[in-house]
Coordinates of N, CA and C and ligand atoms in Angstrom, one line a residue:
X1 N 61.6 148.7 -41.9 CA 61.7 149.0 -43.3 C 61.5 147.8 -44.2
X2 N 60.7 147.9 -45.2 CA 60.4 146.8 -46.1 C 61.1 147.1 -47.4
X3 N 62.1 146.3 -47.8 CA 62.8 146.5 -49.1 C 62.5 145.3 -50.0
X4 N 62.3 145.5 -51.2 CA 62.1 144.5 -52.2 C 63.3 144.5 -53.2
X5 N 63.8 143.3 -53.5 CA 64.8 143.2 -54.6 C 64.1 142.7 -55.8
X6 N 64.1 143.5 -56.9 CA 63.5 143.1 -58.1 C 64.5 143.1 -59.3
X7 N 64.3 142.1 -60.2 CA 65.3 142.1 -61.3 C 65.3 140.7 -61.9
X8 N 65.8 140.6 -63.1 CA 65.8 139.2 -63.8 C 66.9 138.4 -63.0
X9 N 66.9 137.1 -63.3 CA 67.9 136.2 -62.7 C 69.3 136.7 -63.1
X10 N 70.2 136.6 -62.1 CA 71.6 136.9 -62.4 C 71.9 138.4 -62.4
X11 N 71.0 139.3 -61.9 CA 71.3 140.7 -61.9 C 72.0 141.1 -60.6
X12 N 72.0 140.2 -59.6 CA 72.7 140.5 -58.4 C 71.8 140.7 -57.2
X13 N 70.5 140.3 -57.3 CA 69.6 140.5 -56.2 C 70.1 139.9 -54.8
X14 N 70.6 138.7 -54.9 CA 71.0 138.0 -53.7 C 72.3 138.6 -53.1
X15 N 73.2 139.0 -54.0 CA 74.5 139.6 -53.6 C 74.2 140.9 -52.9
X16 N 73.4 141.8 -53.5 CA 73.1 143.1 -52.9 C 72.3 142.9 -51.6
X17 N 71.3 142.0 -51.7 CA 70.5 141.8 -50.4 C 71.4 141.3 -49.3
X18 N 72.4 140.5 -49.6 CA 73.3 140.0 -48.6 C 74.1 141.2 -47.9
X19 N 74.5 142.1 -48.7 CA 75.3 143.3 -48.2 C 74.4 144.2 -47.4
X20 N 73.2 144.4 -47.9 CA 72.2 145.3 -47.2 C 71.8 144.7 -45.9
X21 N 71.7 143.4 -45.9 CA 71.3 142.7 -44.6 C 72.3 142.9 -43.5
X22 N 73.6 142.8 -43.9 CA 74.7 143.0 -42.9 C 74.8 144.4 -42.5
X23 N 74.7 145.3 -43.5 CA 74.9 146.8 -43.1 C 73.7 147.4 -42.4
X24 N 72.5 146.9 -42.8 CA 71.3 147.5 -42.2 C 70.8 146.7 -41.0
X25 N 71.3 145.5 -40.9 CA 70.8 144.7 -39.8 C 69.4 144.2 -39.9
X26 N 69.0 144.0 -41.2 CA 67.6 143.6 -41.4 C 67.7 142.2 -42.1
X27 N 66.8 141.2 -41.7 CA 66.9 139.9 -42.3 C 66.6 139.9 -43.8
X28 N 67.3 139.0 -44.5 CA 67.0 138.8 -45.9 C 66.2 137.5 -46.1
X29 N 65.1 137.7 -46.7 CA 64.2 136.5 -46.9 C 64.1 136.2 -48.4
X30 N 64.7 135.1 -48.8 CA 64.7 134.7 -50.2 C 63.7 133.5 -50.4
X31 N 62.6 133.8 -51.2 CA 61.7 132.7 -51.4 C 62.4 131.5 -52.1
X32 N 63.3 131.8 -53.0 CA 64.1 130.8 -53.7 C 64.8 129.9 -52.7
X33 N 65.5 130.5 -51.7 CA 66.2 129.8 -50.7 C 65.2 128.9 -49.8
X34 N 64.1 129.4 -49.5 CA 63.1 128.7 -48.8 C 62.7 127.4 -49.6
X35 N 62.4 127.6 -50.9 CA 62.0 126.5 -51.7 C 63.2 125.5 -51.8
X36 N 64.4 126.0 -51.9 CA 65.6 125.0 -52.0 C 65.7 124.2 -50.7
X37 N 65.4 124.8 -49.6 CA 65.5 124.1 -48.3 C 64.5 123.0 -48.3
X38 N 63.3 123.3 -48.7 CA 62.2 122.3 -48.8 C 62.6 121.2 -49.8
X39 N 63.2 121.5 -50.9 CA 63.6 120.5 -51.9 C 64.7 119.6 -51.2
X40 N 65.6 120.2 -50.5 CA 66.7 119.4 -49.9 C 66.1 118.4 -48.8
X41 N 65.0 119.0 -48.1 CA 64.4 118.1 -47.1 C 63.3 117.2 -47.6
X42 N 63.1 117.3 -48.9 CA 62.1 116.4 -49.6 C 60.7 116.5 -49.0
X43 N 60.3 117.7 -48.6 CA 59.0 117.9 -48.1 C 58.0 117.9 -49.3
X44 N 56.7 117.9 -49.0 CA 55.7 117.9 -50.0 C 55.8 119.2 -50.8
X45 N 56.0 120.3 -50.1 CA 56.2 121.6 -50.7 C 57.4 121.6 -51.6
X46 N 58.5 121.0 -51.1 CA 59.7 120.9 -51.9 C 59.5 120.1 -53.2
X47 N 58.8 119.0 -53.1 CA 58.5 118.2 -54.3 C 57.7 119.1 -55.4
X48 N 56.7 119.8 -54.8 CA 55.9 120.6 -55.7 C 56.8 121.7 -56.4
X49 N 57.5 122.4 -55.5 CA 58.3 123.5 -56.0 C 59.4 123.1 -57.0
X50 N 60.0 121.9 -56.8 CA 61.0 121.4 -57.7 C 60.5 121.2 -59.1
X51 N 59.2 120.8 -59.2 CA 58.6 120.5 -60.5 C 58.5 121.8 -61.3
X52 N 58.5 122.9 -60.7 CA 58.4 124.2 -61.4 C 59.9 124.8 -61.6
X53 N 60.6 124.7 -60.5 CA 61.9 125.4 -60.5 C 62.9 124.7 -61.5
X54 N 62.8 123.4 -61.6 CA 63.7 122.6 -62.5 C 63.4 123.0 -64.0
X55 N 62.2 123.5 -64.3 CA 61.8 124.0 -65.6 C 62.0 125.5 -65.8
X56 N 62.4 126.1 -64.8 CA 62.6 127.6 -64.9 C 61.3 128.4 -64.8
X57 N 60.2 127.7 -64.3 CA 58.9 128.3 -64.2 C 58.7 128.8 -62.8
X58 N 57.7 129.7 -62.6 CA 57.4 130.2 -61.3 C 56.6 129.2 -60.5
X59 N 56.8 129.1 -59.2 CA 55.9 128.3 -58.4 C 54.6 129.1 -58.3
X60 N 53.4 128.3 -58.3 CA 52.1 129.1 -58.3 C 52.0 130.1 -57.2
X61 N 51.2 131.1 -57.5 CA 51.1 132.3 -56.6 C 50.5 131.8 -55.2
X62 N 49.5 131.0 -55.2 CA 48.9 130.7 -53.9 C 49.9 130.0 -52.9
X63 N 50.7 129.2 -53.5 CA 51.8 128.5 -52.7 C 52.8 129.5 -52.1
X64 N 53.2 130.4 -53.0 CA 54.3 131.3 -52.7 C 53.8 132.4 -51.7
X65 N 52.6 132.9 -52.0 CA 52.0 133.9 -51.1 C 51.8 133.4 -49.7
X66 N 51.3 132.1 -49.6 CA 51.1 131.5 -48.3 C 52.4 131.4 -47.5
X67 N 53.4 131.1 -48.2 CA 54.8 130.9 -47.6 C 55.2 132.3 -47.0
X68 N 55.1 133.3 -47.8 CA 55.5 134.6 -47.3 C 54.6 135.2 -46.2
X69 N 53.3 134.9 -46.4 CA 52.4 135.3 -45.3 C 52.8 134.7 -44.0
X70 N 53.2 133.5 -43.9 CA 53.6 132.9 -42.7 C 54.9 133.5 -42.2
X71 N 55.8 133.7 -43.1 CA 57.2 134.2 -42.7 C 57.0 135.6 -42.2
X72 N 56.1 136.4 -42.7 CA 55.9 137.8 -42.2 C 55.4 137.9 -40.7
X73 N 55.0 136.7 -40.2 CA 54.5 136.7 -38.8 C 55.7 136.5 -37.8
X74 N 56.8 136.1 -38.3 CA 58.0 135.8 -37.4 C 58.5 137.1 -36.8
X75 N 59.0 136.9 -35.5 CA 59.4 138.0 -34.7 C 60.6 138.8 -35.4
X76 N 61.5 138.0 -36.0 CA 62.8 138.6 -36.5 C 62.5 139.6 -37.6
X77 N 61.3 139.5 -38.3 CA 61.1 140.4 -39.4 C 60.2 141.6 -39.1
X78 N 59.8 141.7 -37.9 CA 58.9 142.8 -37.5 C 59.5 144.2 -37.7
X79 N 60.8 144.4 -37.4 CA 61.4 145.7 -37.6 C 61.8 146.0 -39.0
X80 N 61.9 145.0 -39.8 CA 62.3 145.2 -41.2 C 62.6 143.9 -41.9
X81 N 62.5 143.9 -43.2 CA 62.7 142.7 -44.0 C 63.2 143.1 -45.4
X82 N 64.1 142.3 -45.9 CA 64.6 142.5 -47.3 C 64.0 141.3 -48.1
X83 N 63.0 141.5 -48.9 CA 62.4 140.4 -49.7 C 63.2 140.2 -51.0
X84 N 63.9 139.1 -51.1 CA 64.8 138.8 -52.2 C 64.1 137.8 -53.1
X85 N 63.5 138.2 -54.2 CA 62.8 137.3 -55.1 C 61.3 137.2 -54.9
X86 N 60.8 138.1 -54.1 CA 59.3 138.1 -53.9 C 59.0 139.6 -53.8
X87 N 57.9 140.1 -54.4 CA 57.0 139.4 -55.3 C 57.6 139.2 -56.7
X88 N 57.0 138.3 -57.5 CA 57.5 138.0 -58.8 C 56.3 138.1 -59.8
X89 N 55.1 138.4 -59.3 CA 53.9 138.6 -60.2 C 53.1 139.8 -59.6
X90 N 52.3 140.4 -60.4 CA 51.4 141.5 -59.9 C 50.5 141.0 -58.8
X91 N 50.0 139.7 -59.0 CA 49.1 139.2 -57.9 C 49.9 139.1 -56.6
X92 N 51.1 138.6 -56.6 CA 51.9 138.6 -55.4 C 52.1 140.0 -54.8
X93 N 52.4 141.0 -55.7 CA 52.6 142.3 -55.2 C 51.3 142.9 -54.5
X94 N 50.2 142.6 -55.1 CA 48.9 143.1 -54.5 C 48.7 142.4 -53.2
X95 N 48.9 141.1 -53.1 CA 48.7 140.4 -51.9 C 49.7 140.9 -50.8
X96 N 50.9 141.2 -51.2 CA 51.9 141.7 -50.2 C 51.4 143.0 -49.7
X97 N 50.9 143.9 -50.5 CA 50.4 145.2 -50.1 C 49.3 145.0 -49.0
X98 N 48.4 144.1 -49.3 CA 47.3 143.8 -48.4 C 47.9 143.3 -47.0
X99 N 48.8 142.3 -47.1 CA 49.4 141.8 -45.9 C 50.1 142.8 -45.0
X100 N 50.8 143.7 -45.7 CA 51.6 144.7 -45.0 C 50.6 145.8 -44.4
X101 N 49.6 146.1 -45.2 CA 48.6 147.1 -44.8 C 47.9 146.7 -43.5
X102 N 47.6 145.4 -43.4 CA 47.0 144.9 -42.1 C 47.9 145.1 -40.9
X103 N 49.2 145.2 -41.1 CA 50.1 145.4 -40.0 C 50.5 146.9 -39.9
X104 N 49.9 147.7 -40.7 CA 50.2 149.2 -40.7 C 51.6 149.5 -41.3
X105 N 52.0 148.6 -42.2 CA 53.3 148.7 -42.9 C 53.1 148.9 -44.4
X106 N 54.2 149.2 -45.1 CA 54.1 149.3 -46.6 C 55.5 149.0 -47.2
X107 N 55.5 148.8 -48.5 CA 56.8 148.6 -49.1 C 57.5 150.0 -49.1
X108 N 58.7 150.1 -48.6 CA 59.4 151.4 -48.5 C 60.3 151.6 -49.7
X109 N 60.9 150.5 -50.2 CA 61.9 150.7 -51.3 C 61.9 149.5 -52.1
X110 N 61.9 149.7 -53.4 CA 62.0 148.6 -54.4 C 63.3 148.8 -55.2
X111 N 64.2 147.9 -55.1 CA 65.5 148.1 -55.8 C 65.4 147.2 -57.1
X112 N 65.3 148.0 -58.2 CA 65.1 147.3 -59.5 C 66.4 147.3 -60.3
X113 N 66.8 146.0 -60.5 CA 68.2 145.8 -61.1 C 68.1 145.4 -62.5
X114 N 68.9 146.0 -63.4 CA 68.9 145.5 -64.8 C 70.4 145.2 -65.2
X115 N 70.6 144.2 -66.0 CA 71.9 143.8 -66.5 C 71.7 143.4 -67.9
X116 N 72.6 143.8 -68.8 CA 72.5 143.4 -70.2 C 72.4 141.9 -70.3
X117 N 71.5 141.5 -71.2 CA 71.1 140.0 -71.3 C 72.3 139.1 -71.5
X118 N 73.3 139.6 -72.4 CA 74.4 138.8 -72.7 C 75.3 138.5 -71.4
X119 N 75.3 139.5 -70.5 CA 76.1 139.3 -69.3 C 75.4 138.3 -68.3
X120 N 74.1 138.2 -68.4 CA 73.3 137.4 -67.4 C 73.7 136.0 -67.5
X121 N 73.7 135.4 -68.7 CA 74.1 133.9 -68.8 C 75.5 133.7 -68.2
X122 N 76.4 134.6 -68.6 CA 77.8 134.4 -68.2 C 77.9 134.5 -66.6
X123 N 77.1 135.4 -66.1 CA 77.1 135.5 -64.6 C 76.5 134.3 -63.9
X124 N 75.4 133.8 -64.5 CA 74.7 132.7 -63.9 C 75.5 131.3 -64.0
X125 N 76.1 131.0 -65.1 CA 76.8 129.8 -65.2 C 78.1 129.8 -64.4
X126 N 78.6 131.0 -64.1 CA 79.8 131.1 -63.3 C 79.5 131.3 -61.8
X127 N 78.2 131.3 -61.4 CA 77.9 131.6 -60.0 C 78.1 130.4 -59.1
X128 N 78.7 130.7 -58.0 CA 78.8 129.6 -57.0 C 78.4 130.3 -55.7
X129 N 77.7 129.5 -54.8 CA 77.1 130.0 -53.6 C 77.6 129.2 -52.4
X130 N 77.9 129.9 -51.3 CA 78.3 129.2 -50.1 C 77.2 128.3 -49.6
X131 N 77.5 127.0 -49.3 CA 76.5 126.1 -48.9 C 76.0 126.3 -47.5
X132 N 76.7 127.1 -46.7 CA 76.3 127.4 -45.3 C 75.1 128.4 -45.3
X133 N 73.9 127.9 -44.9 CA 72.7 128.7 -45.0 C 72.8 130.0 -44.2
X134 N 73.7 130.1 -43.2 CA 73.8 131.3 -42.5 C 74.7 132.3 -43.2
X135 N 75.4 131.8 -44.2 CA 76.4 132.7 -44.9 C 75.9 133.0 -46.3
X136 N 75.7 132.0 -47.1 CA 75.2 132.1 -48.5 C 75.9 133.2 -49.3
X137 N 77.1 133.4 -49.1 CA 77.9 134.4 -49.9 C 77.9 134.0 -51.3
X138 N 77.7 134.9 -52.2 CA 77.7 134.6 -53.7 C 79.0 135.0 -54.3
X139 N 79.6 134.0 -55.1 CA 80.8 134.3 -55.8 C 80.6 134.2 -57.3
X140 N 81.5 134.7 -58.1 CA 81.5 134.5 -59.5 C 82.9 134.1 -59.9
X141 N 83.0 133.0 -60.6 CA 84.3 132.4 -60.9 C 85.2 133.4 -61.7
X142 N 84.5 134.3 -62.4 CA 85.3 135.2 -63.3 C 85.4 136.6 -62.6
X143 N 84.3 137.1 -62.2 CA 84.3 138.5 -61.6 C 84.7 138.6 -60.2
X144 N 84.4 137.6 -59.4 CA 84.6 137.7 -58.0 C 84.9 136.3 -57.4
X145 N 86.0 135.7 -57.8 CA 86.3 134.3 -57.4 C 86.7 134.2 -55.9
X146 N 86.5 133.0 -55.3 CA 87.0 132.8 -54.0 C 88.5 132.7 -54.0
X147 N 89.1 133.0 -52.8 CA 90.6 132.9 -52.8 C 91.0 131.5 -53.0
X148 N 90.3 130.5 -52.4 CA 90.7 129.1 -52.5 C 89.5 128.5 -53.3
X149 N 89.9 127.8 -54.3 CA 88.8 127.2 -55.2 C 87.8 126.3 -54.4
X150 N 86.6 126.6 -54.6 CA 85.5 125.7 -54.0 C 85.2 126.0 -52.6
X151 N 85.9 127.0 -52.0 CA 85.8 127.2 -50.5 C 85.4 128.7 -50.3
X152 N 84.4 128.9 -49.4 CA 84.0 130.3 -49.0 C 85.1 131.0 -48.3
X153 N 85.4 132.2 -48.7 CA 86.4 133.1 -48.1 C 85.9 133.4 -46.6
X154 N 84.6 133.6 -46.5 CA 84.1 134.1 -45.2 C 84.0 133.1 -44.1
X155 N 83.5 131.9 -44.5 CA 83.2 130.9 -43.4 C 83.9 129.6 -43.6
X156 N 84.6 129.4 -44.8 CA 85.3 128.1 -45.0 C 84.4 127.0 -45.5
X157 N 83.1 127.2 -45.7 CA 82.3 126.1 -46.1 C 82.4 125.9 -47.6
X158 N 81.9 124.7 -48.1 CA 82.0 124.3 -49.5 C 81.1 125.2 -50.4
X159 N 81.6 125.6 -51.5 CA 80.8 126.4 -52.5 C 80.0 125.4 -53.4
X160 N 78.8 125.7 -53.7 CA 78.0 124.8 -54.6 C 77.4 125.6 -55.7
X161 N 77.0 124.9 -56.8 CA 76.4 125.5 -57.9 C 74.9 125.1 -57.8
X162 N 74.0 126.1 -58.0 CA 72.6 125.8 -58.0 C 72.2 124.9 -59.2
X163 N 71.3 123.9 -59.0 CA 70.9 123.0 -60.1 C 70.3 123.8 -61.3
X164 N 69.6 124.9 -61.0 CA 68.9 125.6 -62.0 C 69.8 126.7 -62.7
X165 N 71.1 126.7 -62.2 CA 72.0 127.7 -62.9 C 72.7 127.1 -64.1
X166 N 71.9 126.7 -65.0 CA 72.5 126.2 -66.3 C 71.8 126.9 -67.4
X167 N 72.5 126.9 -68.6 CA 72.1 127.8 -69.7 C 70.6 127.6 -70.1
X168 N 70.2 126.4 -70.2 CA 68.9 126.0 -70.7 C 67.8 126.6 -69.7
X169 N 68.0 126.3 -68.4 CA 67.0 126.8 -67.5 C 67.0 128.3 -67.3
X170 N 68.2 128.9 -67.5 CA 68.3 130.4 -67.4 C 67.4 131.0 -68.4
X171 N 67.3 130.5 -69.6 CA 66.5 131.1 -70.7 C 65.0 131.1 -70.3
X172 N 64.6 130.0 -69.7 CA 63.2 129.9 -69.3 C 62.9 130.8 -68.1
X173 N 63.9 130.9 -67.2 CA 63.8 131.8 -66.1 C 63.7 133.3 -66.5
X174 N 64.5 133.6 -67.6 CA 64.5 134.9 -68.1 C 63.1 135.2 -68.7
X175 N 62.6 134.3 -69.5 CA 61.3 134.5 -70.1 C 60.2 134.7 -69.0
X176 N 60.3 133.9 -67.9 CA 59.3 134.0 -66.8 C 59.4 135.5 -66.3
X177 N 60.6 135.9 -66.2 CA 60.8 137.3 -65.7 C 60.1 138.3 -66.6
X178 N 60.4 138.2 -67.9 CA 59.8 139.2 -68.9 C 58.3 139.2 -68.8
X179 N 57.8 137.9 -68.9 CA 56.3 137.8 -69.0 C 55.6 138.1 -67.7
X180 N 56.1 137.6 -66.5 CA 55.3 137.7 -65.3 C 55.8 138.7 -64.3
X181 N 57.1 139.0 -64.3 CA 57.7 139.8 -63.2 C 57.9 141.3 -63.7
X182 N 58.3 141.4 -64.9 CA 58.7 142.8 -65.4 C 57.5 143.8 -65.2
X183 N 56.2 143.4 -65.3 CA 55.2 144.4 -65.1 C 55.3 145.1 -63.7
X184 N 56.0 144.4 -62.8 CA 56.1 145.0 -61.4 C 56.9 146.3 -61.5
X185 N 57.7 146.5 -62.5 CA 58.5 147.8 -62.5 C 57.5 148.9 -62.6
X186 N 56.5 148.8 -63.5 CA 55.5 149.9 -63.7 C 54.6 150.0 -62.4
X187 N 54.3 148.8 -61.8 CA 53.5 148.7 -60.6 C 54.1 149.6 -59.5
X188 N 55.4 149.4 -59.3 CA 56.0 150.2 -58.2 C 56.4 151.6 -58.6
X189 N 56.7 151.8 -59.9 CA 57.0 153.1 -60.4 C 55.8 154.0 -60.1
X190 N 54.6 153.5 -60.3 CA 53.4 154.3 -60.0 C 53.3 154.6 -58.6
X191 N 53.8 153.7 -57.7 CA 53.7 154.0 -56.3 C 54.8 154.9 -55.8
X192 N 55.8 155.1 -56.7 CA 56.8 156.1 -56.3 C 57.9 155.6 -55.4
X193 N 58.1 154.3 -55.3 CA 59.1 153.8 -54.4 C 60.2 153.0 -55.1
X194 N 60.3 153.2 -56.4 CA 61.3 152.4 -57.2 C 62.6 153.1 -57.3
X195 N 63.7 152.3 -57.0 CA 65.1 152.8 -57.2 C 65.7 151.9 -58.2
X196 N 66.0 152.4 -59.4 CA 66.5 151.6 -60.5 C 68.0 151.7 -60.6
X197 N 68.7 150.6 -60.9 CA 70.2 150.6 -61.0 C 70.6 149.6 -62.1
X198 N 71.6 149.9 -62.8 CA 72.2 149.0 -63.8 C 73.4 148.3 -63.1
X199 N 73.4 146.9 -63.2 CA 74.5 146.2 -62.7 C 75.2 145.6 -63.9
X200 N 76.4 146.1 -64.2 CA 77.1 145.6 -65.4 C 78.6 145.9 -65.3
X201 N 79.4 144.9 -65.8 CA 80.8 145.2 -65.8 C 81.2 146.2 -66.8
X202 N 80.3 146.4 -67.8 CA 80.6 147.4 -68.9 C 80.7 148.8 -68.3
X203 N 80.0 149.1 -67.2 CA 80.1 150.4 -66.6 C 80.7 150.4 -65.2
X204 N 81.5 149.3 -65.0 CA 82.2 149.1 -63.7 C 81.3 149.2 -62.5
X205 N 80.1 148.6 -62.7 CA 79.2 148.6 -61.5 C 78.8 147.2 -61.2
X206 N 79.4 146.6 -60.2 CA 79.1 145.2 -59.8 C 78.1 145.4 -58.6
X207 N 77.6 144.2 -58.2 CA 76.6 144.2 -57.1 C 77.1 145.0 -55.9
X208 N 78.3 144.9 -55.5 CA 78.8 145.5 -54.3 C 78.8 147.1 -54.5
X209 N 79.1 147.5 -55.7 CA 79.0 149.0 -55.9 C 77.6 149.5 -55.8
X210 N 76.7 148.8 -56.4 CA 75.3 149.2 -56.4 C 74.8 149.2 -54.9
X211 N 75.2 148.2 -54.2 CA 74.8 148.1 -52.8 C 75.2 149.4 -52.0
X212 N 76.5 149.9 -52.3 CA 76.9 151.1 -51.7 C 76.1 152.3 -52.1
X213 N 75.7 152.3 -53.4 CA 74.8 153.4 -53.9 C 73.5 153.4 -53.2
X214 N 73.0 152.2 -53.0 CA 71.6 152.1 -52.3 C 71.8 152.5 -50.9
X215 N 72.8 152.1 -50.2 CA 73.0 152.5 -48.8 C 73.1 154.1 -48.7
X216 N 73.8 154.7 -49.6 CA 73.9 156.2 -49.6 C 72.5 156.8 -49.8
X217 N 71.8 156.2 -50.8 CA 70.5 156.7 -51.1 C 69.6 156.6 -49.8
X218 N 69.6 155.5 -49.1 CA 68.8 155.3 -47.9 C 69.2 156.4 -46.9
X219 N 70.5 156.6 -46.7 CA 71.0 157.6 -45.8 C 70.5 159.0 -46.1
X220 N 70.5 159.3 -47.4 CA 70.1 160.7 -47.8 C 68.6 160.9 -47.6
X221 N 67.8 159.8 -47.8 CA 66.4 159.8 -47.7 C 65.9 160.1 -46.3
X222 N 66.8 159.6 -45.3 CA 66.4 159.7 -43.9 C 66.2 161.1 -43.4
Ligands
AMP1 P1 65.7 132.6 -57.0 O1 66.6 131.9 -56.0 O2 65.1 133.8 -56.4 O3 66.3 132.7 -58.3 O4 64.4 131.5 -57.2 C1 64.6 130.2 -57.7 C2 63.3 129.7 -58.3 O5 62.4 129.6 -57.3 C3 62.7 130.6 -59.3 O6 63.2 130.4 -60.7 C4 61.2 130.2 -59.2 O7 61.0 129.0 -59.9 C5 61.1 129.9 -57.7 N1 60.6 131.2 -57.0 C6 61.4 132.0 -56.2 N2 60.6 133.0 -55.7 C7 59.4 132.9 -56.4 C8 58.3 133.7 -56.4 N3 58.2 134.8 -55.6 N4 57.2 133.3 -57.1 C9 57.2 132.1 -57.8 N5 58.3 131.3 -57.9 C10 59.4 131.7 -57.2

């Protein structure tokens, strides 16, 4: 099963993908995480990616598509994959379709998340993430704080704040979403595999609630 997480920054893509990964037993592949790992290791790709990510801009398509093309060859994703943060442009979506087609696969479900803009900044500046790459649990200091400050409830590792989770970069990231990524909603709507959900405290729907709704939807579809 190929699942795509679509949505502006701070809508809960990573949180929901993390829950689906555990419940469905399918790996979560986040292009943002792959870039951050390269940045940490100071590879050439990391240096290039950082020059875009620090400004809230998208990393060029050819670089990102090549990365995903290689990842799609790995054994662990042959039975299923949750793509978290890819595709982010129509070009990426078209290339993904071609890559999957070659393998006799297709995008099965696109989870399209929306959150009121005023909540997005609040969510992002309060976001903390587990530094353990195998855990990566997402917390929110207001909505979903850890039991012990700065420490992951699940694995005890240190919580960190992403460098690009600041108000200034968030605005640029949001603009990149509107200009380059939001056309994907129509792209997948036409293909008939779009599942849209609102993630907002104003309607008492946080990421974990939407994840349950998605799991029920998948069960009913089967
Ligand atoms: P994320 O962790 O998904 O929020 O991604 C962090 C940053 O990595 C984004 O703001 C982009 O600069 C870059 N990035 C992640 N995925 C992609 C993608 N599919 N295409 C281009 N840039 C990406």
